[in-house]
mmCIF file of C-alpha atoms in Angstrom:
data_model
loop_
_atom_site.group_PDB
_atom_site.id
_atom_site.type_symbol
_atom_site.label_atom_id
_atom_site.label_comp_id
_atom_site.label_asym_id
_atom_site.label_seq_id
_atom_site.Cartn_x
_atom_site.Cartn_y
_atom_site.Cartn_z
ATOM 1 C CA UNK W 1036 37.899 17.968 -27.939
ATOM 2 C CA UNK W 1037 34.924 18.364 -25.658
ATOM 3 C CA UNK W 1038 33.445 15.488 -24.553
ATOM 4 C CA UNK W 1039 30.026 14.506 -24.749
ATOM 5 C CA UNK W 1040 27.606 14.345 -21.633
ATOM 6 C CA UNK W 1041 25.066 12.083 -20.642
ATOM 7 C CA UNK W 1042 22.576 11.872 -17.697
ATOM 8 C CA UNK W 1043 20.650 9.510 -16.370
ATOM 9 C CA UNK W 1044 17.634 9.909 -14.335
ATOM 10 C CA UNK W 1045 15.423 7.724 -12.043
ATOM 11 C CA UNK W 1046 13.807 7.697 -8.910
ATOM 12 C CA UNK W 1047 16.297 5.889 -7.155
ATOM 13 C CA UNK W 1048 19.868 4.396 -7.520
ATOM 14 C CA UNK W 1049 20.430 1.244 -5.932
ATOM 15 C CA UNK W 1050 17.093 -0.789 -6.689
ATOM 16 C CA UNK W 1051 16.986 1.048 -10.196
ATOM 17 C CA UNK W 1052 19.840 2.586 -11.486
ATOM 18 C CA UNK W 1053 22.624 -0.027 -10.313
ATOM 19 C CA UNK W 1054 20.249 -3.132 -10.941
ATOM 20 C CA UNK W 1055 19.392 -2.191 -14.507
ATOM 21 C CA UNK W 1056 21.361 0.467 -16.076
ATOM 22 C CA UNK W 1057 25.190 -0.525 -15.551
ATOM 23 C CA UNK W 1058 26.134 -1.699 -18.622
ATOM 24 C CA UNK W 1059 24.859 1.425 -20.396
ATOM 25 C CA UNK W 1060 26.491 3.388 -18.295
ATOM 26 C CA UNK W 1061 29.761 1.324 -19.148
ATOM 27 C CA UNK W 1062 29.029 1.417 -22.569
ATOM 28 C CA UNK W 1063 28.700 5.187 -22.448
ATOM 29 C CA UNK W 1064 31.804 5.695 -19.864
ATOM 30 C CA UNK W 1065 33.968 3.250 -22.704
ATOM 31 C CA UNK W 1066 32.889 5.607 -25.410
ATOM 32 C CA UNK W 1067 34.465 8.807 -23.577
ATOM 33 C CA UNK W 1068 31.490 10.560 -22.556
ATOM 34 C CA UNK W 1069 30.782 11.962 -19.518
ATOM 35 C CA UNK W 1070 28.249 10.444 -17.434
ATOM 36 C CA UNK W 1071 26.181 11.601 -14.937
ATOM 37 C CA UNK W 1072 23.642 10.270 -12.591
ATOM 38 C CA UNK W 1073 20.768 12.418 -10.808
ATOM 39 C CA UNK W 1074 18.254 9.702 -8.662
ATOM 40 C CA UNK W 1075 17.956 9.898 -4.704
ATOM 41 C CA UNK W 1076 20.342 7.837 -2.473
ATOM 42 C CA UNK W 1077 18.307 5.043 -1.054
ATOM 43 C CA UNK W 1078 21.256 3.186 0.081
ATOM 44 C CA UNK W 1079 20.859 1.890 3.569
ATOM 45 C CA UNK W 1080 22.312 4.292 6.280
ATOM 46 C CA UNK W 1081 25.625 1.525 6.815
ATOM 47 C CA UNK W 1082 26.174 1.764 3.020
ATOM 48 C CA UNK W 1083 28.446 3.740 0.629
ATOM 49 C CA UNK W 1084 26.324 4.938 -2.391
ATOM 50 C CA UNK W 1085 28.731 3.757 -5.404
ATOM 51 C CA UNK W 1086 27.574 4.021 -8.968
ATOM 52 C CA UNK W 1087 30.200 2.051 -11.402
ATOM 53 C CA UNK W 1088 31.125 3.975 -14.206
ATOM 54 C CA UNK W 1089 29.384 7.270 -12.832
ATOM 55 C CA UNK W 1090 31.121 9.971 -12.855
ATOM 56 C CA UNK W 1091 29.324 12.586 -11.373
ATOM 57 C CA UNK W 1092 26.339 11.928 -9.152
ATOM 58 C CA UNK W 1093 23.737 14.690 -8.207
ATOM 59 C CA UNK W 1094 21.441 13.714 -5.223
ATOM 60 C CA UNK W 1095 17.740 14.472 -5.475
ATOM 61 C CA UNK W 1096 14.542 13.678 -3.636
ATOM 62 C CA UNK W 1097 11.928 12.529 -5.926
ATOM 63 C CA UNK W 1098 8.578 11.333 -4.523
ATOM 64 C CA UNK W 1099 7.877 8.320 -6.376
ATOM 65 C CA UNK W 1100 3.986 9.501 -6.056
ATOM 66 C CA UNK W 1101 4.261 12.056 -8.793
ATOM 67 C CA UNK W 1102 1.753 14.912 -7.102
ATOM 68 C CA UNK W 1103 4.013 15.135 -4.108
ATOM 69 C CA UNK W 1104 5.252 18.409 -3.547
ATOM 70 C CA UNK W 1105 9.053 17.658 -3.136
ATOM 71 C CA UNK W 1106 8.722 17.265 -7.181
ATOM 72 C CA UNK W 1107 8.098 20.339 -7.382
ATOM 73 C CA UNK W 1108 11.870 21.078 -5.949
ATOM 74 C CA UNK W 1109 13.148 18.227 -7.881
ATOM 75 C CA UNK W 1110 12.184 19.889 -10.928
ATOM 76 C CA UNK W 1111 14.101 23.235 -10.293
ATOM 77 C CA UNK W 1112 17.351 21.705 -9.176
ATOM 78 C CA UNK W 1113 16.863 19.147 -12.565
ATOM 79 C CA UNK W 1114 16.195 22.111 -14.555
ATOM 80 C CA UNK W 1115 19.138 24.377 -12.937
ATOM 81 C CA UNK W 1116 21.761 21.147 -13.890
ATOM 82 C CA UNK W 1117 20.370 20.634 -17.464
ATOM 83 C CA UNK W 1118 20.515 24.136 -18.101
ATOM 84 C CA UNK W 1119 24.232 23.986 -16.754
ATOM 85 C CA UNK W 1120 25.983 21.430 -17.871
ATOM 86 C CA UNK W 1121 24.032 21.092 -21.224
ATOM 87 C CA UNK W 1122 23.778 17.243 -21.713
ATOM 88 C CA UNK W 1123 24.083 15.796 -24.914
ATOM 89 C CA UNK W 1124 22.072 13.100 -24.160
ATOM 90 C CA UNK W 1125 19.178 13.070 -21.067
ATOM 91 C CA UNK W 1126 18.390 9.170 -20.801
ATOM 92 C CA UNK W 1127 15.404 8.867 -18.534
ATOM 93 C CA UNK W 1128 13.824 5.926 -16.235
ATOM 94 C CA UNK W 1129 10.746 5.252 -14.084
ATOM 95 C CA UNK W 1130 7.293 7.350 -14.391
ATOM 96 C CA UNK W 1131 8.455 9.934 -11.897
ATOM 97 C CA UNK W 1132 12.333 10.655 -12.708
ATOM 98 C CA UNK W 1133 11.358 10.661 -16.452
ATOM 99 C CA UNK W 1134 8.367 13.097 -16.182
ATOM 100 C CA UNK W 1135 10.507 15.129 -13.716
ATOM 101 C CA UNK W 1136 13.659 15.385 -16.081
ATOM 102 C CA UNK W 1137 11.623 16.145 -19.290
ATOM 103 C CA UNK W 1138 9.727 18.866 -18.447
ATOM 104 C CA UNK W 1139 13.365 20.184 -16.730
ATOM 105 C CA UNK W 1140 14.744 19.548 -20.391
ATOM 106 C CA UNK W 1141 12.340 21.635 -22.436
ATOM 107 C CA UNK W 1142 14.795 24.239 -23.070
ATOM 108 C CA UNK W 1143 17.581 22.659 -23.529
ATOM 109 C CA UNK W 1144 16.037 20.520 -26.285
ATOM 110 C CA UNK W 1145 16.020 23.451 -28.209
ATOM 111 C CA UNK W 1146 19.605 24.027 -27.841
ATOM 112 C CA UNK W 1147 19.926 19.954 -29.336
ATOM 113 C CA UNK W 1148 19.622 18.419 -25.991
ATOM 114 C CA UNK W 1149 18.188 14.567 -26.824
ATOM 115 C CA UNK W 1150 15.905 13.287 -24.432
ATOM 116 C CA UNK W 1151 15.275 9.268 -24.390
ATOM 117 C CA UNK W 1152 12.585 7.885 -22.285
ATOM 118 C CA UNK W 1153 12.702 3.837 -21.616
ATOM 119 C CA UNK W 1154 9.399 2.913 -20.459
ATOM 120 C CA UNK W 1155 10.111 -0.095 -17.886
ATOM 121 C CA UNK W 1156 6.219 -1.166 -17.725
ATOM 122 C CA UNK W 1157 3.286 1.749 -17.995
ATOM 123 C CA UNK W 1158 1.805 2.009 -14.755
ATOM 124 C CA UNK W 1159 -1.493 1.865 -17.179
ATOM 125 C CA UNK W 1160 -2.114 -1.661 -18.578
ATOM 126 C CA UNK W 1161 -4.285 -4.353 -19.571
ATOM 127 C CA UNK W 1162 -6.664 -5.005 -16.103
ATOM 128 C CA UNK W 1163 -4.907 -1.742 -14.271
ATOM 129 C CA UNK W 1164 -7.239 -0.219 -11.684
ATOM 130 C CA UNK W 1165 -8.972 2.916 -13.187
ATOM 131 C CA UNK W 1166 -6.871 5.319 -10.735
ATOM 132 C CA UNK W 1167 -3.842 4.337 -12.554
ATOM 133 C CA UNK W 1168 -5.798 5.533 -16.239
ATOM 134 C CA UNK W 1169 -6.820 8.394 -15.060
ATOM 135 C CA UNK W 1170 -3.530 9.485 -14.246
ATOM 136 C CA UNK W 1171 -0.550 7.643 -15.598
ATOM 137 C CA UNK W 1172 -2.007 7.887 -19.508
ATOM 138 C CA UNK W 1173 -2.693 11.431 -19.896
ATOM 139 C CA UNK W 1174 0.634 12.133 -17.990
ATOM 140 C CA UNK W 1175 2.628 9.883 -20.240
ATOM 141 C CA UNK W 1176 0.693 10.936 -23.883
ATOM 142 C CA UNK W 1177 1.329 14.338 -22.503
ATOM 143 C CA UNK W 1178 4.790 14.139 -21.686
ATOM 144 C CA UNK W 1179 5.604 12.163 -24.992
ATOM 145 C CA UNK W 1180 5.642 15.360 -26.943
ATOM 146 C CA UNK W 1181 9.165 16.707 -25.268
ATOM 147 C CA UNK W 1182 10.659 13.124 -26.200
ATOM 148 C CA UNK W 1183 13.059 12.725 -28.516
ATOM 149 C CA UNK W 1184 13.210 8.784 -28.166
ATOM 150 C CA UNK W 1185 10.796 6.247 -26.309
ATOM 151 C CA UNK W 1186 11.534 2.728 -25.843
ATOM 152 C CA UNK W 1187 9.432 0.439 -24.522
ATOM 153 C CA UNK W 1188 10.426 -3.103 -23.321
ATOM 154 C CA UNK W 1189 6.887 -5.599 -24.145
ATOM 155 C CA UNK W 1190 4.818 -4.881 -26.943
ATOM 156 C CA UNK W 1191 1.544 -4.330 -25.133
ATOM 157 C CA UNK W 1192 3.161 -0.626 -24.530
ATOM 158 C CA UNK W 1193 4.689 -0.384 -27.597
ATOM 159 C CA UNK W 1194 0.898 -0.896 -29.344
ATOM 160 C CA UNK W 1195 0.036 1.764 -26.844
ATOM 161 C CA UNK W 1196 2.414 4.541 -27.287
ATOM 162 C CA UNK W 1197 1.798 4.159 -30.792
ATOM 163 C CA UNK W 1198 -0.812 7.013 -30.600
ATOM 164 C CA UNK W 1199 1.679 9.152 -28.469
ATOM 165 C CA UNK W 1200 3.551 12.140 -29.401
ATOM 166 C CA UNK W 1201 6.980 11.257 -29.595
ATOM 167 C CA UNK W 1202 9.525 11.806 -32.044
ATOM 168 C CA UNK W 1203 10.250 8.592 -32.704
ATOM 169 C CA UNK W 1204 9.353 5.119 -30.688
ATOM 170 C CA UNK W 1205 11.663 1.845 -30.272
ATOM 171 C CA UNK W 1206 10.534 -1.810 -29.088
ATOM 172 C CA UNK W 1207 14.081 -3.186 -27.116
ATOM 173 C CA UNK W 1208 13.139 -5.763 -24.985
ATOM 174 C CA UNK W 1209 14.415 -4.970 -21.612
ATOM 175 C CA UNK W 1210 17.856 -4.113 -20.603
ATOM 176 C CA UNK W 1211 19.205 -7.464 -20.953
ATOM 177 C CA UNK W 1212 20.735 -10.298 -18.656
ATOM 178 C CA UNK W 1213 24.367 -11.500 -18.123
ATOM 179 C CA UNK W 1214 24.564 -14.867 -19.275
ATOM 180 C CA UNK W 1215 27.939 -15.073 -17.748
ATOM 181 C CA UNK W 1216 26.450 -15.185 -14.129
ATOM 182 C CA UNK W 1217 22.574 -16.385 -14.338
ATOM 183 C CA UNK W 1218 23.431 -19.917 -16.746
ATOM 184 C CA UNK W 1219 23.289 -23.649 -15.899
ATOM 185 C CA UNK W 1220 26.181 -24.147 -13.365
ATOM 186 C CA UNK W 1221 27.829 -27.962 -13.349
ATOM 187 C CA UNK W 1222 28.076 -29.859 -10.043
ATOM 188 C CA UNK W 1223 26.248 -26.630 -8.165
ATOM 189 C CA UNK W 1224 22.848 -28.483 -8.018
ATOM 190 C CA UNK W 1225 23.481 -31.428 -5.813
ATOM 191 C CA UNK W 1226 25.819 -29.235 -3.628
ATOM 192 C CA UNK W 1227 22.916 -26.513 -3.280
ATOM 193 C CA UNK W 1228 20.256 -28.618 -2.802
ATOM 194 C CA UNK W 1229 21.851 -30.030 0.174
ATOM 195 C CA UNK W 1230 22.174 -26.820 1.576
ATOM 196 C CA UNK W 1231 18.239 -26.099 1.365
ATOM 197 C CA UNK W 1232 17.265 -29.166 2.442
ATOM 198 C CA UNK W 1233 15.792 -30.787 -0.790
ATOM 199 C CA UNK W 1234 15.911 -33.957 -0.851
ATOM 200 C CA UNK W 1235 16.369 -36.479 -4.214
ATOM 201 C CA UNK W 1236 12.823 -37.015 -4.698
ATOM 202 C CA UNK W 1237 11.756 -33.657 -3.858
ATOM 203 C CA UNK W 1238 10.580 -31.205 -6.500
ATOM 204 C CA UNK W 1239 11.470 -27.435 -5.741
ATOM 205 C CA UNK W 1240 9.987 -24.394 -6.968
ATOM 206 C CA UNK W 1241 11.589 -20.829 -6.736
ATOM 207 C CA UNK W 1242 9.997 -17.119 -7.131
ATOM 208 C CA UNK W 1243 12.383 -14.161 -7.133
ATOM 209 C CA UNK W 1244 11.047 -10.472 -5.659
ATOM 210 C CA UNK W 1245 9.601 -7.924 -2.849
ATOM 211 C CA UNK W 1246 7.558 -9.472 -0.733
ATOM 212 C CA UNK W 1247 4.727 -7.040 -1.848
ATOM 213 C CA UNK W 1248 0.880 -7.379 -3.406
ATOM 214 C CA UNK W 1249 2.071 -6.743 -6.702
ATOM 215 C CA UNK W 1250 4.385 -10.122 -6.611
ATOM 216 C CA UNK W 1251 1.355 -12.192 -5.638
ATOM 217 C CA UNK W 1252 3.292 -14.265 -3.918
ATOM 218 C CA UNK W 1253 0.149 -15.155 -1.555
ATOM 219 C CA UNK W 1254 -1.577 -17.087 -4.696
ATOM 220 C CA UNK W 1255 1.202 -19.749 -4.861
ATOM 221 C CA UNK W 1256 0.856 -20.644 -0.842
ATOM 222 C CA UNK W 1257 -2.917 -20.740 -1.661
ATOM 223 C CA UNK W 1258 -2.204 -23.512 -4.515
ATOM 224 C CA UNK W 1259 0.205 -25.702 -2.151
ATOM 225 C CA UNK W 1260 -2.233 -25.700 0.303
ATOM 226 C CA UNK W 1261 -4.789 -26.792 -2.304
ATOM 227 C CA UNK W 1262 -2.180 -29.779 -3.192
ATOM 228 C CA UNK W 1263 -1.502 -31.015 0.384
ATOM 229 C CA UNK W 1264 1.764 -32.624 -1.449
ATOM 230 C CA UNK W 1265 4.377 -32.868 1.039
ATOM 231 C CA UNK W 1266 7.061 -33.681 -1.964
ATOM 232 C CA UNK W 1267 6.997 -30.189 -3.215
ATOM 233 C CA UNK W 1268 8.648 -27.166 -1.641
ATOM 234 C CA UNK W 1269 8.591 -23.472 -2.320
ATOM 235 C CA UNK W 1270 11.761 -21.184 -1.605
ATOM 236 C CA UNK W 1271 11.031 -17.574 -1.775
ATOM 237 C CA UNK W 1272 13.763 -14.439 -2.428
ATOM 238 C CA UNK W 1273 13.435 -11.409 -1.652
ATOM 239 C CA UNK W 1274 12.369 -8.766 1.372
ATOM 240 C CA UNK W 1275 9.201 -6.410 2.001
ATOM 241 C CA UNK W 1276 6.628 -5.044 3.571
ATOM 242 C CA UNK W 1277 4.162 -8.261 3.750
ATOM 243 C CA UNK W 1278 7.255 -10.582 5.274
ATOM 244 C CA UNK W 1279 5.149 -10.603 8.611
ATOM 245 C CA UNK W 1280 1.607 -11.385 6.574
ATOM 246 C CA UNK W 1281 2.952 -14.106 4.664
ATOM 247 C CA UNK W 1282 4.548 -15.637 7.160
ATOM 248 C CA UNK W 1283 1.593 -15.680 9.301
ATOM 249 C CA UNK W 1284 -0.402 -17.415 6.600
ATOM 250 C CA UNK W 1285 2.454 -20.161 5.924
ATOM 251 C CA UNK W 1286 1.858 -21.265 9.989
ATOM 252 C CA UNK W 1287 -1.559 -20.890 9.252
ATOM 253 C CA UNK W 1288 -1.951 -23.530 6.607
ATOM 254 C CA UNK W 1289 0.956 -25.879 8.411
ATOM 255 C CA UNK W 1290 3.514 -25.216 5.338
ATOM 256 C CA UNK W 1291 6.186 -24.639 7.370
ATOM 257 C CA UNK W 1292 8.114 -27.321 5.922
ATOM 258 C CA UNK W 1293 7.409 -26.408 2.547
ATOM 259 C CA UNK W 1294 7.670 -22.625 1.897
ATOM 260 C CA UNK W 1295 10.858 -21.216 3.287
ATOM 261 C CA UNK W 1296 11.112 -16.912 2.990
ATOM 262 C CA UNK W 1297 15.113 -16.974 2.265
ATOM 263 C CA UNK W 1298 15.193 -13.137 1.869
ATOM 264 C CA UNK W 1299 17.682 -11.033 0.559
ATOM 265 C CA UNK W 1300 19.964 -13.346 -1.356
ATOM 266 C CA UNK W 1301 23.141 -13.252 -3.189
ATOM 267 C CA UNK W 1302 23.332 -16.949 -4.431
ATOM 268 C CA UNK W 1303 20.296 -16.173 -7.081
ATOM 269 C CA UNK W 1304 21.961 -18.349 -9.508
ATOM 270 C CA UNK W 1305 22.924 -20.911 -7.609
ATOM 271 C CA UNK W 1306 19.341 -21.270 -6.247
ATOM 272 C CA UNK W 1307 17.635 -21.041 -9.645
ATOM 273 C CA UNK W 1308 20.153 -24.537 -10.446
ATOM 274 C CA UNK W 1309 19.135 -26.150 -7.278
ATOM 275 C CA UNK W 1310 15.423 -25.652 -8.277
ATOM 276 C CA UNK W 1311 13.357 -27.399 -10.624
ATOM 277 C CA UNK W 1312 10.345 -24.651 -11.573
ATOM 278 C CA UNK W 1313 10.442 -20.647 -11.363
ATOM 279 C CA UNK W 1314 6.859 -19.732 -10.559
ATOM 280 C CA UNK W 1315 6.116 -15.650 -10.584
ATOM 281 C CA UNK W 1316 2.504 -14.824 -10.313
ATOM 282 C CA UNK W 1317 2.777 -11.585 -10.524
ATOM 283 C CA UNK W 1318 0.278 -8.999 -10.711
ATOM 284 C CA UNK W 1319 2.353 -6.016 -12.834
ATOM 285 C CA UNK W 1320 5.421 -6.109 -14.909
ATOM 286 C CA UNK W 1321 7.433 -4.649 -17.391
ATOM 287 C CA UNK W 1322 9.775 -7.060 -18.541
ATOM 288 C CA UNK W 1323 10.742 -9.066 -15.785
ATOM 289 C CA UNK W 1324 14.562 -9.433 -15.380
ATOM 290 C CA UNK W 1325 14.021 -12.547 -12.595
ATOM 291 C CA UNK W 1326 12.464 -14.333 -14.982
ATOM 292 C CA UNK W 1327 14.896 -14.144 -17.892
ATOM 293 C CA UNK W 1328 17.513 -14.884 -15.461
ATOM 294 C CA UNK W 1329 15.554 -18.176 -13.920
ATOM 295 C CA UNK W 1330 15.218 -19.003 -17.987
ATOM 296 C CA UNK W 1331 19.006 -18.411 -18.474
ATOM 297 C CA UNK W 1332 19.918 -20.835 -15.693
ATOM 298 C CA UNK W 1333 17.366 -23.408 -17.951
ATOM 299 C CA UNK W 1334 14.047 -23.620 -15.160
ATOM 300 C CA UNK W 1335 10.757 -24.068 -16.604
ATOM 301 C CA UNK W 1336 8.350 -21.256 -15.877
ATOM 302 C CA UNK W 1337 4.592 -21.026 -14.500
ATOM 303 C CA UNK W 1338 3.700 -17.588 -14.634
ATOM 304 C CA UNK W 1339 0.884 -15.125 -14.299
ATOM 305 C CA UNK W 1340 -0.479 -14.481 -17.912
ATOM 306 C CA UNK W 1341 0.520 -10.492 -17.887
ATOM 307 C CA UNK W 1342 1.731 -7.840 -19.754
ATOM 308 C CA UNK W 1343 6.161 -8.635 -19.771
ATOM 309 C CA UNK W 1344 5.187 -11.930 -19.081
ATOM 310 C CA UNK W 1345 3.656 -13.362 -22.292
ATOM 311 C CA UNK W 1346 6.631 -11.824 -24.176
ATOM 312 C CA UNK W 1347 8.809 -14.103 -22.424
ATOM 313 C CA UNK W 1348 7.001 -17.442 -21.951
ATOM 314 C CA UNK W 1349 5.529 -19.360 -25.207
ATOM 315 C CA UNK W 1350 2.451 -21.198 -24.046
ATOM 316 C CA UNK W 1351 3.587 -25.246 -23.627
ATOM 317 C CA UNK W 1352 7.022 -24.523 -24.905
ATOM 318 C CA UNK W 1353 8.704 -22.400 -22.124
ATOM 319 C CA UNK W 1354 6.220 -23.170 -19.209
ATOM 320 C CA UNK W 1355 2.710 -22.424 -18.174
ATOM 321 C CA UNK W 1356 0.734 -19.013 -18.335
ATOM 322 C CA UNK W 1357 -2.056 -18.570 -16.018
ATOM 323 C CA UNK W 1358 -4.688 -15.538 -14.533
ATOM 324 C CA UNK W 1359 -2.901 -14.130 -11.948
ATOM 325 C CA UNK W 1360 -5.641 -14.840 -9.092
ATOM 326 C CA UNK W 1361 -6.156 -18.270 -10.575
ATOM 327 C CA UNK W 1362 -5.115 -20.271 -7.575
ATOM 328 C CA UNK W 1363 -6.832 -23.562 -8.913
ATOM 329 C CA UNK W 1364 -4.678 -22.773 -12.411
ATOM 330 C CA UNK W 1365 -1.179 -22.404 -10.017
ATOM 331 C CA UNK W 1366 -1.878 -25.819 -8.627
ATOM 332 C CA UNK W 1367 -2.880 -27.748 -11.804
ATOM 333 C CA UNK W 1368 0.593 -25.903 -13.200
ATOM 334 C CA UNK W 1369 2.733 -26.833 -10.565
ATOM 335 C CA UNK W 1370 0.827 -30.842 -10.293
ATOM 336 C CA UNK W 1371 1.552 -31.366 -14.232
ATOM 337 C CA UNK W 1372 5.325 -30.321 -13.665
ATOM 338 C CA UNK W 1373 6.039 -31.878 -11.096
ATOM 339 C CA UNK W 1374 4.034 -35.315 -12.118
ATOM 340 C CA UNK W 1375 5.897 -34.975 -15.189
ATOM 341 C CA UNK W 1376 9.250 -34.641 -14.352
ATOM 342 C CA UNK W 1377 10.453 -36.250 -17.088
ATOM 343 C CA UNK W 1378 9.357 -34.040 -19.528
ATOM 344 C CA UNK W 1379 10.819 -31.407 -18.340
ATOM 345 C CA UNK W 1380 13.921 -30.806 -20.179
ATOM 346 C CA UNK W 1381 12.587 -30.196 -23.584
ATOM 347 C CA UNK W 1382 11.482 -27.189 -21.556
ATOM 348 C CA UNK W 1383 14.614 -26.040 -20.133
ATOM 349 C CA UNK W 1384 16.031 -26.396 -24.134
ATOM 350 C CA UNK W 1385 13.457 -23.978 -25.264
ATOM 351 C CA UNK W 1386 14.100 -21.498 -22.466
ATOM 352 C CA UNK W 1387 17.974 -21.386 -22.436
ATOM 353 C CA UNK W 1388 17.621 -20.905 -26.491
ATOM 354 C CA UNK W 1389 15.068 -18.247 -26.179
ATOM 355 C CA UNK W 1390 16.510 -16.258 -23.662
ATOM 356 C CA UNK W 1391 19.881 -15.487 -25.842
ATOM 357 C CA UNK W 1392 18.385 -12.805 -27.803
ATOM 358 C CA UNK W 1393 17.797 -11.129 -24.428
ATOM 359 C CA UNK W 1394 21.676 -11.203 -23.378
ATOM 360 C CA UNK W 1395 23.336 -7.868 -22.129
ATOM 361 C CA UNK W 1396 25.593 -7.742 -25.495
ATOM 362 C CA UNK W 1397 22.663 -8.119 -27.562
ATOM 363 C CA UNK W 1398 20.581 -4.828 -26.116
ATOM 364 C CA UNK W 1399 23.532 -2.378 -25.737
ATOM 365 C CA UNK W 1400 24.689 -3.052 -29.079
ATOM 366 C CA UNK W 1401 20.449 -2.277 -30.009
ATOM 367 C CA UNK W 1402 20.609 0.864 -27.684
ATOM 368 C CA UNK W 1403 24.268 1.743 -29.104
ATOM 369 C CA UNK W 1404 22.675 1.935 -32.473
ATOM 370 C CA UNK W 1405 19.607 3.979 -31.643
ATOM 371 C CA UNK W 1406 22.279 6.655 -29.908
ATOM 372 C CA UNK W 1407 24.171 7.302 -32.582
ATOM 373 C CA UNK W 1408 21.092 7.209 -34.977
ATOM 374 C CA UNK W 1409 19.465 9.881 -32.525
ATOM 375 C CA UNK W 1410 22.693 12.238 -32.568
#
């Protein structure tokens, strides 16, 4: 018997495809299908580029600004493999790879090729700059009409693609978290906490991503500088391009003591249990996997009151939600938590209860369903 193929597309492997997309690609790989990968290597130079459960990957160059020419290339060679090895199943990821592989897929959808687009955050949303309108929705309402399947992970798209073109559309929330590795850990806090430096009475707040203007870290160093409370301290994970800028304005405002840029880590969970608050003022998200894992491994949450955001955090039950450039609404967050320590743990209840229905097992079982419904 012939087995069945599947491909999955995005931009790039290992900050999209291994980070969020392994245990579909297990699931499919457990099924006996064939699977396939087609993204561009952006391993670093001393790396090996290993996909788990791949087995067959097919380099390709994708701009990730979608008017760059060396689409244009990415197309044919996307279009050449589809046409090829006639997929059963084309499973496609972030604005660019997705755009890229459906338009390659046109033909082969007429031969029963399925073509499944999960939306990981529009690039056009609530308070987007105009630029991103202009381009991103008529692309994506366009584009909807050669998809088989869309799935969006917050409901602010899903209200949104309602009036696209799409065979049929699917809310899944994300692509879910292992609970096995981001939960509360037993005798790690004290032992962790050592490590960083907090002390007893210190209260420590964590945020988790690129050091970029879309994270927003900046508003959070605004706010502690606003408090001028020594107790508190501020541990940031995670690289990028504004390491340099942010650092300059932590000497600036004499929080060198406080905020501490820890960079790339592996330890995520062992952090979040040393902490006491994960704070993410982000500017853009989809559904943001940090914070579901922070919630797993029971922090409170003060957050940036965004798209992907709001799905996740009930106002007063799971944290705080506040405008993103609200630096005054950061500090009166993070004061009440941490003058109210006390309080917190009905908190860290709600989260580690709310945050099961976003468990790995839970959404491949959802996206098992909607493949076999699709087929």
């Amino acid at each position: 018997m012939t087995r069945k193929k599947v491909l999955f597309v995005a931009t790039v492997v290992k900050m999209h495809i291994n980070v969020f997309h392994i245990p579909m690609l297990k699931w499919f790989h457990d099924q006996g299908w064939e699977t396939h990968v087609c993204a561009k290597d952006d391993f670093d130079a001393d790396e090996t580029c290993e996909i788990p459960y791949c087995d067959y990957f097919h380099e390709t160059d994708f701009a990730r600004f979608p008017l760059k020419i060396q689409n244009i290339e990415a197309y044919r060679s996307m279009k050449k493999l589809i046409e090829k090895e006639k997929f059963d199943i084309v499973y496609c990821h972030t604005p660019v790879g997705a755009a890229v592989a459906r338009l390659a897929a046109v033909s082969e959808r007429r031969n029963g090729t399925k073509v499944i687009y999960m939306a990981h955050g529009f690039h056009f949303y609530k308070g987007a700059p105009l630029a991103n309108w202009l381009l991103y929705y008529p692309a994506e309402k366009f584009l909807s009409r050669f998809t088989d399947l869309l799935i969006t992970i917050n409901k602010e798209d899903y209200g949104r693609a309602k009036s696209f073109h799409m065979k049929r559309l699917e809310y899944i929330p994300g692509v879910g978290i292992d609970l096995n590795r981001f939960s509360v850990l037993p005798g790690i806090r004290e032992e962790k906490r050592k490590e960083l430096n907090i002390s007893d009475d210190e209260f420590a707040l964590v945020s988790v991503g690129e050091l970029s203007r879309r994270k927003n870290h900046r508003v959070v160093i605004e706010a502690l500088h606003q408090l001028e409370n020594r107790k508190i301290k501020y541990f940031i994970c995670g690289c990028g391009a504004l390491e340099n800028e942010l650092k300059d304005l932590i000497k600036e405002y004499g929080l060198n003591d406080q905020i501490f840029l820890l960079g790339f880590r592996k330890d995520i969970p062992e952090i979040y249990n040393a902490c006491d608050v994960f704070v993410f003022p982000s500017l853009q998200e989809g559904l943001p996997v940090a914070m579901m894992e922070a919630m797993a491994c029971g922090l409170p949450v003060i957050a940036s009151n965004i798209r992907g955001n709001s799905d996740l955090i009930d106002r007063k039950k799971g944290g705080y939600l506040i405008k993103p450039t609200n630096v005054d609404g950061f500090a009166k967050g993070i004061e009440k938590m941490e003058k109210n320590r006390d309080r917190l743990d009905g908190i860290r209840r709600y989260n580690l209860n709310k945050i099961q229905q976003y468990r790995t097992e839970e959404i491949v079982d959802k996206m098992a369903e909607l493949y076999q419904q699709i087929m």
